[in-house]
Amino acid sequence: MITIFLTFLKIGFLGFGGGYAMLSLIFQESEKLGMTVQQFADLNALDGLIPGPIAINSATYLGQLYGGFWTAVAATLAVCVPSFIFVPLFLHYEDKINDNWVLTAILDGIKPASVGLILAVALSLMLLTVFGINGLGEWAKASLDWTSLLVLGVVFFLDSKYHVNPVWLILLAGLLGGVVYYL
Amino acid sequence: MHKNWILFKVYLLAGTFTFSGGMAMLPVIERELVGKYHLIERDQLYEYATLSQTFPGVIALNNACFVGKKIGGTVGIIAASLGAILPAFVLMLAATIAYQMIPQEGVVLSIMAAIRAASAAFLFSAAYSLARFNLKDAPTIILAAACFLLTVLNLANAPTLIVIAGIVGIILSRVKQVRRV
């Protein structure tokens, strides 16, 4: 429980730029806790189904998975700590801080970085779902799963181009997976 | 109604009906706190919304803390934060417990495999839309590409890269300031 608390504390403090920027941190840090790529993919799907900030959803999910209710509470509180520290601190010294260019500058660096980081996570998930391997190192063992490739392509297209509600896209994917099983 | 109770209620409402958090909840907050209860000025709310995004941590929660502090002090922070966190926590906890009870066999495995492929697609889509808004010039493209390659090749981990990217951001901003002078 303490490990998970500290993990999400770290994720919170390094989590600039919102949910998707934080996902790569959550992905890597949770792997250390024993989370599989499958479990992460499921977490990301649940994020699409359940309202709320990605970081809080992730903390609750991993806490519940790796320790039950109280660990879920601890992880969720941990990821909230930075807000409780920085916001009151900022408001207290607001008059003295007339230019927060440093924060904006940090964010200007982290936003582009998070594009690369999230793309790397996306690739990991694609390697697992479409090729059935954990990482590029296992490339020799890769076998192409046509259904997953089709789902990935169609969902990406509908999501990025038409912004279809993720709930429908997940239902569509699940339906296709079910139909393929009985073919 | 007491203002801290209103804070709790408004953030609970906003948290329950907005997906993916962040600033998606802002229209609800504005309608309720500015339009209905007149507890905060519209300009102030938007200033806080912008600030929330530059602070570390959960953006929606940062926003709840700013607005909560302004309206109700420390108690206001607690009220607004609880409202912002509770829906996500309760719903996700219920979903995870349900998820743990799903038998991992037969047709379920096939359905889950397809949903995981969809999950990968969501991340590609997120990377694509983040790239469209944030990769504007050579330095930002190089930074993104470097982070991608270093991660894929297992040469650096995410926390390290984020710290380095923050430092690069500061340096780039200084360089721009010097050039302007």
GROMACS .gro file of C-alpha atoms in nm:
model
  364
    1MET     CA    1   0.000   0.000   0.000
    2ILE     CA    2   0.285   0.238   0.085
    3THR     CA    3   0.456   0.161  -0.247
    4ILE     CA    4   0.139   0.241  -0.441
    5PHE     CA    5   0.088   0.561  -0.237
    6LEU     CA    6   0.444   0.677  -0.311
    7THR     CA    7   0.410   0.580  -0.678
    8PHE     CA    8   0.102   0.797  -0.724
    9LEU     CA    9   0.258   1.079  -0.524
   10LYS     CA   10   0.544   1.079  -0.777
   11ILE     CA   11   0.299   1.060  -1.069
   12GLY     CA   12   0.109   1.359  -0.928
   13PHE     CA   13   0.416   1.579  -0.882
   14LEU     CA   14   0.553   1.498  -1.229
   15GLY     CA   15   0.210   1.508  -1.389
   16PHE     CA   16   0.212   1.832  -1.584
   17GLY     CA   17  -0.023   1.885  -1.874
   18GLY     CA   18  -0.320   1.668  -1.793
   19GLY     CA   19  -0.434   1.308  -1.814
   20TYR     CA   20  -0.277   1.185  -2.135
   21ALA     CA   21   0.057   1.340  -2.045
   22MET     CA   22   0.035   1.147  -1.717
   23LEU     CA   23  -0.059   0.816  -1.880
   24SER     CA   24   0.297   0.731  -1.987
   25LEU     CA   25   0.410   0.784  -1.628
   26ILE     CA   26   0.125   0.569  -1.499
   27PHE     CA   27   0.212   0.301  -1.755
   28GLN     CA   28   0.580   0.279  -1.664
   29GLU     CA   29   0.546   0.324  -1.289
   30SER     CA   30   0.266   0.067  -1.266
   31GLU     CA   31   0.466  -0.189  -1.460
   32LYS     CA   32   0.704  -0.180  -1.164
   33LEU     CA   33   0.409  -0.268  -0.939
   34GLY     CA   34   0.341  -0.575  -1.153
   35MET     CA   35   0.073  -0.444  -1.386
   36THR     CA   36   0.058  -0.618  -1.724
   37VAL     CA   37   0.014  -0.441  -2.058
   38GLN     CA   38  -0.327  -0.614  -2.082
   39GLN     CA   39  -0.437  -0.462  -1.751
   40PHE     CA   40  -0.319  -0.121  -1.869
   41ALA     CA   41  -0.512  -0.156  -2.195
   42ASP     CA   42  -0.821  -0.244  -1.992
   43LEU     CA   43  -0.764   0.056  -1.767
   44ASN     CA   44  -0.749   0.283  -2.070
   45ALA     CA   45  -1.073   0.133  -2.202
   46LEU     CA   46  -1.242   0.184  -1.862
   47ASP     CA   47  -1.123   0.547  -1.871
   48GLY     CA   48  -1.335   0.585  -2.180
   49LEU     CA   49  -1.641   0.440  -2.009
   50ILE     CA   50  -1.618   0.606  -1.666
   51PRO     CA   51  -1.638   0.983  -1.612
   52GLY     CA   52  -1.363   1.164  -1.424
   53PRO     CA   53  -0.997   1.264  -1.454
   54ILE     CA   54  -0.769   0.994  -1.599
   55ALA     CA   55  -0.521   1.019  -1.309
   56ILE     CA   56  -0.790   0.963  -1.046
   57ASN     CA   57  -0.947   0.678  -1.242
   58SER     CA   58  -0.605   0.513  -1.279
   59ALA     CA   59  -0.518   0.551  -0.912
   60THR     CA   60  -0.850   0.399  -0.805
   61TYR     CA   61  -0.818   0.111  -1.054
   62LEU     CA   62  -0.462   0.015  -0.962
   63GLY     CA   63  -0.524   0.058  -0.591
   64GLN     CA   64  -0.827  -0.170  -0.604
   65LEU     CA   65  -0.644  -0.423  -0.823
   66TYR     CA   66  -0.333  -0.443  -0.605
   67GLY     CA   67  -0.463  -0.406  -0.252
   68GLY     CA   68  -0.836  -0.350  -0.239
   69PHE     CA   69  -1.051  -0.063  -0.115
   70TRP     CA   70  -0.813   0.116   0.124
   71THR     CA   71  -0.524   0.101  -0.120
   72ALA     CA   72  -0.756   0.255  -0.379
   73VAL     CA   73  -0.832   0.536  -0.132
   74ALA     CA   74  -0.460   0.585  -0.058
   75ALA     CA   75  -0.361   0.593  -0.427
   76THR     CA   76  -0.639   0.838  -0.512
   77LEU     CA   77  -0.543   1.072  -0.226
   78ALA     CA   78  -0.174   1.050  -0.323
   79VAL     CA   79  -0.237   1.172  -0.677
   80CYS     CA   80  -0.436   1.465  -0.531
   81VAL     CA   81  -0.160   1.587  -0.295
   82PRO     CA   82   0.016   1.825  -0.541
   83SER     CA   83  -0.307   2.022  -0.594
   84PHE     CA   84  -0.358   2.059  -0.218
   85ILE     CA   85  -0.001   2.188  -0.176
   86PHE     CA   86   0.059   2.408  -0.480
   87VAL     CA   87  -0.275   2.584  -0.518
   88PRO     CA   88  -0.300   2.727  -0.163
   89LEU     CA   89   0.073   2.809  -0.174
   90PHE     CA   90   0.032   2.997  -0.502
   91LEU     CA   91  -0.273   3.189  -0.380
   92HIS     CA   92  -0.089   3.281  -0.059
   93TYR     CA   93   0.203   3.437  -0.247
   94GLU     CA   94   0.003   3.551  -0.549
   95ASP     CA   95   0.089   3.918  -0.500
   96LYS     CA   96   0.460   3.842  -0.502
   97ILE     CA   97   0.447   3.611  -0.803
   98ASN     CA   98   0.348   3.844  -1.082
   99ASP     CA   99   0.486   3.634  -1.363
  100ASN     CA  100   0.474   3.256  -1.362
  101TRP     CA  101   0.672   3.220  -1.685
  102VAL     CA  102   0.870   2.931  -1.536
  103LEU     CA  103   0.561   2.710  -1.509
  104THR     CA  104   0.452   2.801  -1.861
  105ALA     CA  105   0.804   2.732  -1.992
  106ILE     CA  106   0.817   2.392  -1.818
  107LEU     CA  107   0.481   2.306  -1.972
  108ASP     CA  108   0.604   2.416  -2.316
  109GLY     CA  109   0.875   2.152  -2.286
  110ILE     CA  110   0.661   1.877  -2.136
  111LYS     CA  111   0.370   1.899  -2.381
  112PRO     CA  112   0.577   1.802  -2.690
  113ALA     CA  113   0.759   1.540  -2.482
  114SER     CA  114   0.429   1.386  -2.380
  115VAL     CA  115   0.341   1.339  -2.748
  116GLY     CA  116   0.645   1.114  -2.788
  117LEU     CA  117   0.583   0.938  -2.457
  118ILE     CA  118   0.218   0.861  -2.527
  119LEU     CA  119   0.306   0.740  -2.876
  120ALA     CA  120   0.553   0.496  -2.721
  121VAL     CA  121   0.278   0.363  -2.491
  122ALA     CA  122   0.042   0.335  -2.788
  123LEU     CA  123   0.308   0.134  -2.972
  124SER     CA  124   0.347  -0.103  -2.674
  125LEU     CA  125  -0.027  -0.163  -2.675
  126MET     CA  126  -0.030  -0.217  -3.050
  127LEU     CA  127   0.259  -0.465  -3.032
  128LEU     CA  128   0.067  -0.661  -2.770
  129THR     CA  129  -0.278  -0.654  -2.927
  130VAL     CA  130  -0.193  -0.679  -3.296
  131PHE     CA  131   0.132  -0.877  -3.286
  132GLY     CA  132   0.102  -1.057  -2.952
  133ILE     CA  133   0.445  -0.952  -2.825
  134ASN     CA  134   0.576  -0.755  -2.527
  135GLY     CA  135   0.816  -0.506  -2.684
  136LEU     CA  136   1.015  -0.484  -3.006
  137GLY     CA  137   1.274  -0.728  -2.870
  138GLU     CA  138   1.032  -1.017  -2.926
  139TRP     CA  139   0.974  -0.922  -3.290
  140ALA     CA  140   1.079  -1.270  -3.412
  141LYS     CA  141   0.782  -1.423  -3.225
  142ALA     CA  142   0.527  -1.177  -3.366
  143SER     CA  143   0.211  -1.310  -3.526
  144LEU     CA  144  -0.040  -1.079  -3.691
  145ASP     CA  145  -0.394  -1.072  -3.549
  146TRP     CA  146  -0.614  -0.940  -3.830
  147THR     CA  147  -0.917  -0.871  -3.612
  148SER     CA  148  -0.718  -0.653  -3.373
  149LEU     CA  149  -0.552  -0.468  -3.660
  150LEU     CA  150  -0.895  -0.399  -3.814
  151VAL     CA  151  -1.038  -0.280  -3.480
  152LEU     CA  152  -0.735  -0.059  -3.417
  153GLY     CA  153  -0.758   0.101  -3.760
  154VAL     CA  154  -1.134   0.158  -3.757
  155VAL     CA  155  -1.144   0.291  -3.399
  156PHE     CA  156  -0.851   0.525  -3.464
  157PHE     CA  157  -1.022   0.659  -3.775
  158LEU     CA  158  -1.363   0.709  -3.608
  159ASP     CA  159  -1.207   0.862  -3.295
  160SER     CA  160  -0.956   1.101  -3.448
  161LYS     CA  161  -1.162   1.205  -3.748
  162TYR     CA  162  -1.522   1.199  -3.624
  163HIS     CA  163  -1.478   1.206  -3.242
  164VAL     CA  164  -1.732   0.927  -3.198
  165ASN     CA  165  -1.816   0.872  -2.829
  166PRO     CA  166  -1.563   0.618  -2.691
  167VAL     CA  167  -1.847   0.426  -2.524
  168TRP     CA  168  -1.985   0.332  -2.868
  169LEU     CA  169  -1.640   0.250  -3.001
  170ILE     CA  170  -1.571   0.014  -2.710
  171LEU     CA  171  -1.910  -0.153  -2.758
  172LEU     CA  172  -1.840  -0.186  -3.132
  173ALA     CA  173  -1.498  -0.340  -3.066
  174GLY     CA  174  -1.640  -0.581  -2.809
  175LEU     CA  175  -1.919  -0.686  -3.045
  176LEU     CA  176  -1.669  -0.754  -3.324
  177GLY     CA  177  -1.450  -0.956  -3.089
  178GLY     CA  178  -1.752  -1.162  -2.984
  179VAL     CA  179  -1.866  -1.226  -3.342
  180VAL     CA  180  -1.517  -1.329  -3.454
  181TYR     CA  181  -1.503  -1.589  -3.175
  182TYR     CA  182  -1.802  -1.776  -3.316
  183LEU     CA  183  -1.693  -1.759  -3.682
  184MET     CA  184  -2.782   2.715   0.093
  185HIS     CA  185  -2.434   2.750   0.239
  186LYS     CA  186  -2.167   2.834  -0.018
  187ASN     CA  187  -1.945   2.537   0.070
  188TRP     CA  188  -2.239   2.301   0.025
  189ILE     CA  189  -2.302   2.463  -0.315
  190LEU     CA  190  -1.934   2.414  -0.405
  191PHE     CA  191  -1.955   2.045  -0.319
  192LYS     CA  192  -2.277   1.999  -0.512
  193VAL     CA  193  -2.160   2.182  -0.826
  194TYR     CA  194  -1.829   1.994  -0.848
  195LEU     CA  195  -2.005   1.665  -0.780
  196LEU     CA  196  -2.245   1.737  -1.065
  197ALA     CA  197  -1.964   1.843  -1.299
  198GLY     CA  198  -1.754   1.540  -1.206
  199THR     CA  199  -2.036   1.295  -1.265
  200PHE     CA  200  -2.124   1.409  -1.613
  201THR     CA  201  -1.790   1.495  -1.769
  202PHE     CA  202  -1.568   1.233  -1.923
  203SER     CA  203  -1.188   1.247  -1.934
  204GLY     CA  204  -1.181   1.527  -1.676
  205GLY     CA  205  -0.970   1.834  -1.737
  206MET     CA  206  -1.150   2.137  -1.862
  207ALA     CA  207  -1.447   1.941  -1.995
  208MET     CA  208  -1.627   2.028  -1.672
  209LEU     CA  209  -1.577   2.404  -1.709
  210PRO     CA  210  -1.908   2.483  -1.886
  211VAL     CA  211  -2.107   2.317  -1.603
  212ILE     CA  212  -1.904   2.504  -1.337
  213GLU     CA  213  -1.958   2.832  -1.520
  214ARG     CA  214  -2.332   2.781  -1.561
  215GLU     CA  215  -2.379   2.695  -1.192
  216LEU     CA  216  -2.126   2.909  -1.000
  217VAL     CA  217  -2.129   3.216  -1.225
  218GLY     CA  218  -2.478   3.209  -1.374
  219LYS     CA  219  -2.694   3.054  -1.104
  220TYR     CA  220  -2.528   3.124  -0.769
  221HIS     CA  221  -2.311   3.432  -0.850
  222LEU     CA  222  -2.030   3.308  -0.626
  223ILE     CA  223  -1.746   3.396  -0.862
  224GLU     CA  224  -1.684   3.630  -1.157
  225ARG     CA  225  -1.662   3.472  -1.501
  226ASP     CA  226  -1.319   3.628  -1.573
  227GLN     CA  227  -1.182   3.500  -1.243
  228LEU     CA  228  -1.308   3.149  -1.316
  229TYR     CA  229  -1.135   3.146  -1.655
  230GLU     CA  230  -0.815   3.284  -1.509
  231TYR     CA  231  -0.815   2.996  -1.260
  232ALA     CA  232  -0.894   2.750  -1.539
  233THR     CA  233  -0.585   2.863  -1.729
  234LEU     CA  234  -0.369   2.849  -1.416
  235SER     CA  235  -0.498   2.500  -1.332
  236GLN     CA  236  -0.352   2.368  -1.654
  237THR     CA  237  -0.002   2.498  -1.583
  238PHE     CA  238   0.014   2.339  -1.236
  239PRO     CA  239   0.125   1.982  -1.174
  240GLY     CA  240  -0.135   1.725  -1.076
  241VAL     CA  241  -0.494   1.665  -1.177
  242ILE     CA  242  -0.623   1.967  -1.374
  243ALA     CA  243  -0.987   1.935  -1.266
  244LEU     CA  244  -0.876   1.912  -0.904
  245ASN     CA  245  -0.645   2.214  -0.935
  246ASN     CA  246  -0.943   2.405  -1.064
  247ALA     CA  247  -1.159   2.285  -0.773
  248CYS     CA  248  -0.888   2.398  -0.527
  249PHE     CA  249  -0.855   2.745  -0.681
  250VAL     CA  250  -1.228   2.808  -0.694
  251GLY     CA  251  -1.288   2.642  -0.356
  252LYS     CA  252  -1.021   2.856  -0.186
  253LYS     CA  253  -1.157   3.174  -0.344
  254ILE     CA  254  -1.518   3.109  -0.245
  255GLY     CA  255  -1.488   2.926   0.087
  256GLY     CA  256  -1.126   2.929   0.207
  257THR     CA  257  -0.979   2.604   0.334
  258VAL     CA  258  -1.321   2.448   0.395
  259GLY     CA  259  -1.410   2.549   0.040
  260ILE     CA  260  -1.107   2.359  -0.091
  261ILE     CA  261  -1.219   2.047   0.093
  262ALA     CA  262  -1.580   2.080  -0.026
  263ALA     CA  263  -1.496   2.140  -0.393
  264SER     CA  264  -1.222   1.873  -0.400
  265LEU     CA  265  -1.444   1.608  -0.246
  266GLY     CA  266  -1.708   1.689  -0.506
  267ALA     CA  267  -1.454   1.668  -0.788
  268ILE     CA  268  -1.297   1.339  -0.672
  269LEU     CA  269  -1.594   1.138  -0.541
  270PRO     CA  270  -1.776   1.055  -0.867
  271ALA     CA  271  -1.458   0.934  -1.041
  272PHE     CA  272  -1.351   0.733  -0.735
  273VAL     CA  273  -1.687   0.567  -0.667
  274LEU     CA  274  -1.767   0.486  -1.031
  275MET     CA  275  -1.417   0.360  -1.109
  276LEU     CA  276  -1.410   0.149  -0.792
  277ALA     CA  277  -1.740  -0.014  -0.890
  278ALA     CA  278  -1.614  -0.067  -1.247
  279THR     CA  279  -1.287  -0.223  -1.127
  280ILE     CA  280  -1.467  -0.460  -0.890
  281ALA     CA  281  -1.698  -0.565  -1.176
  282TYR     CA  282  -1.392  -0.604  -1.401
  283GLN     CA  283  -1.225  -0.832  -1.146
  284MET     CA  284  -1.531  -1.059  -1.151
  285ILE     CA  285  -1.533  -1.108  -1.530
  286PRO     CA  286  -1.426  -1.466  -1.609
  287GLN     CA  287  -1.119  -1.456  -1.837
  288GLU     CA  288  -1.209  -1.741  -2.072
  289GLY     CA  289  -1.388  -1.834  -2.393
  290VAL     CA  290  -1.571  -1.561  -2.580
  291VAL     CA  291  -1.481  -1.305  -2.309
  292LEU     CA  292  -1.114  -1.335  -2.405
  293SER     CA  293  -1.198  -1.259  -2.766
  294ILE     CA  294  -1.412  -0.959  -2.668
  295MET     CA  295  -1.140  -0.827  -2.434
  296ALA     CA  296  -0.874  -0.866  -2.705
  297ALA     CA  297  -1.078  -0.650  -2.941
  298ILE     CA  298  -1.142  -0.389  -2.670
  299ARG     CA  299  -0.768  -0.377  -2.597
  300ALA     CA  300  -0.702  -0.307  -2.965
  301ALA     CA  301  -0.957  -0.023  -2.941
  302SER     CA  302  -0.774   0.097  -2.631
  303ALA     CA  303  -0.448   0.113  -2.831
  304ALA     CA  304  -0.633   0.312  -3.098
  305PHE     CA  305  -0.748   0.568  -2.837
  306LEU     CA  306  -0.385   0.628  -2.741
  307PHE     CA  307  -0.277   0.676  -3.102
  308SER     CA  308  -0.566   0.916  -3.142
  309ALA     CA  309  -0.465   1.105  -2.825
  310ALA     CA  310  -0.105   1.127  -2.946
  311TYR     CA  311  -0.229   1.255  -3.282
  312SER     CA  312  -0.444   1.531  -3.136
  313LEU     CA  313  -0.174   1.630  -2.881
  314ALA     CA  314   0.075   1.645  -3.169
  315ARG     CA  315  -0.150   1.870  -3.375
  316PHE     CA  316  -0.174   2.125  -3.095
  317ASN     CA  317   0.179   2.106  -2.954
  318LEU     CA  318   0.427   2.028  -3.231
  319LYS     CA  319   0.465   2.364  -3.396
  320ASP     CA  320   0.834   2.404  -3.478
  321ALA     CA  321   1.160   2.212  -3.510
  322PRO     CA  322   1.253   2.207  -3.137
  323THR     CA  323   0.915   2.066  -3.030
  324ILE     CA  324   0.919   1.799  -3.305
  325ILE     CA  325   1.274   1.696  -3.212
  326LEU     CA  326   1.178   1.682  -2.843
  327ALA     CA  327   0.877   1.458  -2.917
  328ALA     CA  328   1.076   1.231  -3.149
  329ALA     CA  329   1.361   1.202  -2.898
  330CYS     CA  330   1.124   1.108  -2.616
  331PHE     CA  331   0.955   0.848  -2.837
  332LEU     CA  332   1.281   0.686  -2.950
  333LEU     CA  333   1.447   0.690  -2.607
  334THR     CA  334   1.140   0.521  -2.458
  335VAL     CA  335   1.101   0.261  -2.732
  336LEU     CA  336   1.472   0.174  -2.718
  337ASN     CA  337   1.453   0.153  -2.338
  338LEU     CA  338   1.726   0.414  -2.294
  339ALA     CA  339   1.541   0.644  -2.055
  340ASN     CA  340   1.229   0.626  -1.840
  341ALA     CA  341   0.931   0.861  -1.840
  342PRO     CA  342   1.008   1.051  -1.514
  343THR     CA  343   1.362   1.132  -1.634
  344LEU     CA  344   1.238   1.245  -1.974
  345ILE     CA  345   0.969   1.464  -1.821
  346VAL     CA  346   1.220   1.640  -1.595
  347ILE     CA  347   1.461   1.691  -1.889
  348ALA     CA  348   1.175   1.817  -2.110
  349GLY     CA  349   1.080   2.070  -1.841
  350ILE     CA  350   1.439   2.197  -1.828
  351VAL     CA  351   1.452   2.215  -2.209
  352GLY     CA  352   1.129   2.416  -2.195
  353ILE     CA  353   1.288   2.669  -1.958
  354ILE     CA  354   1.602   2.698  -2.174
  355LEU     CA  355   1.399   2.743  -2.494
  356SER     CA  356   1.188   3.012  -2.332
  357ARG     CA  357   1.501   3.196  -2.209
  358VAL     CA  358   1.656   3.179  -2.557
  359LYS     CA  359   1.341   3.330  -2.706
  360GLN     CA  360   1.342   3.609  -2.445
  361VAL     CA  361   1.706   3.692  -2.515
  362ARG     CA  362   1.644   3.703  -2.890
  363ARG     CA  363   1.355   3.941  -2.843
  364VAL     CA  364   1.568   4.189  -2.643
   0.00000   0.00000   0.00000
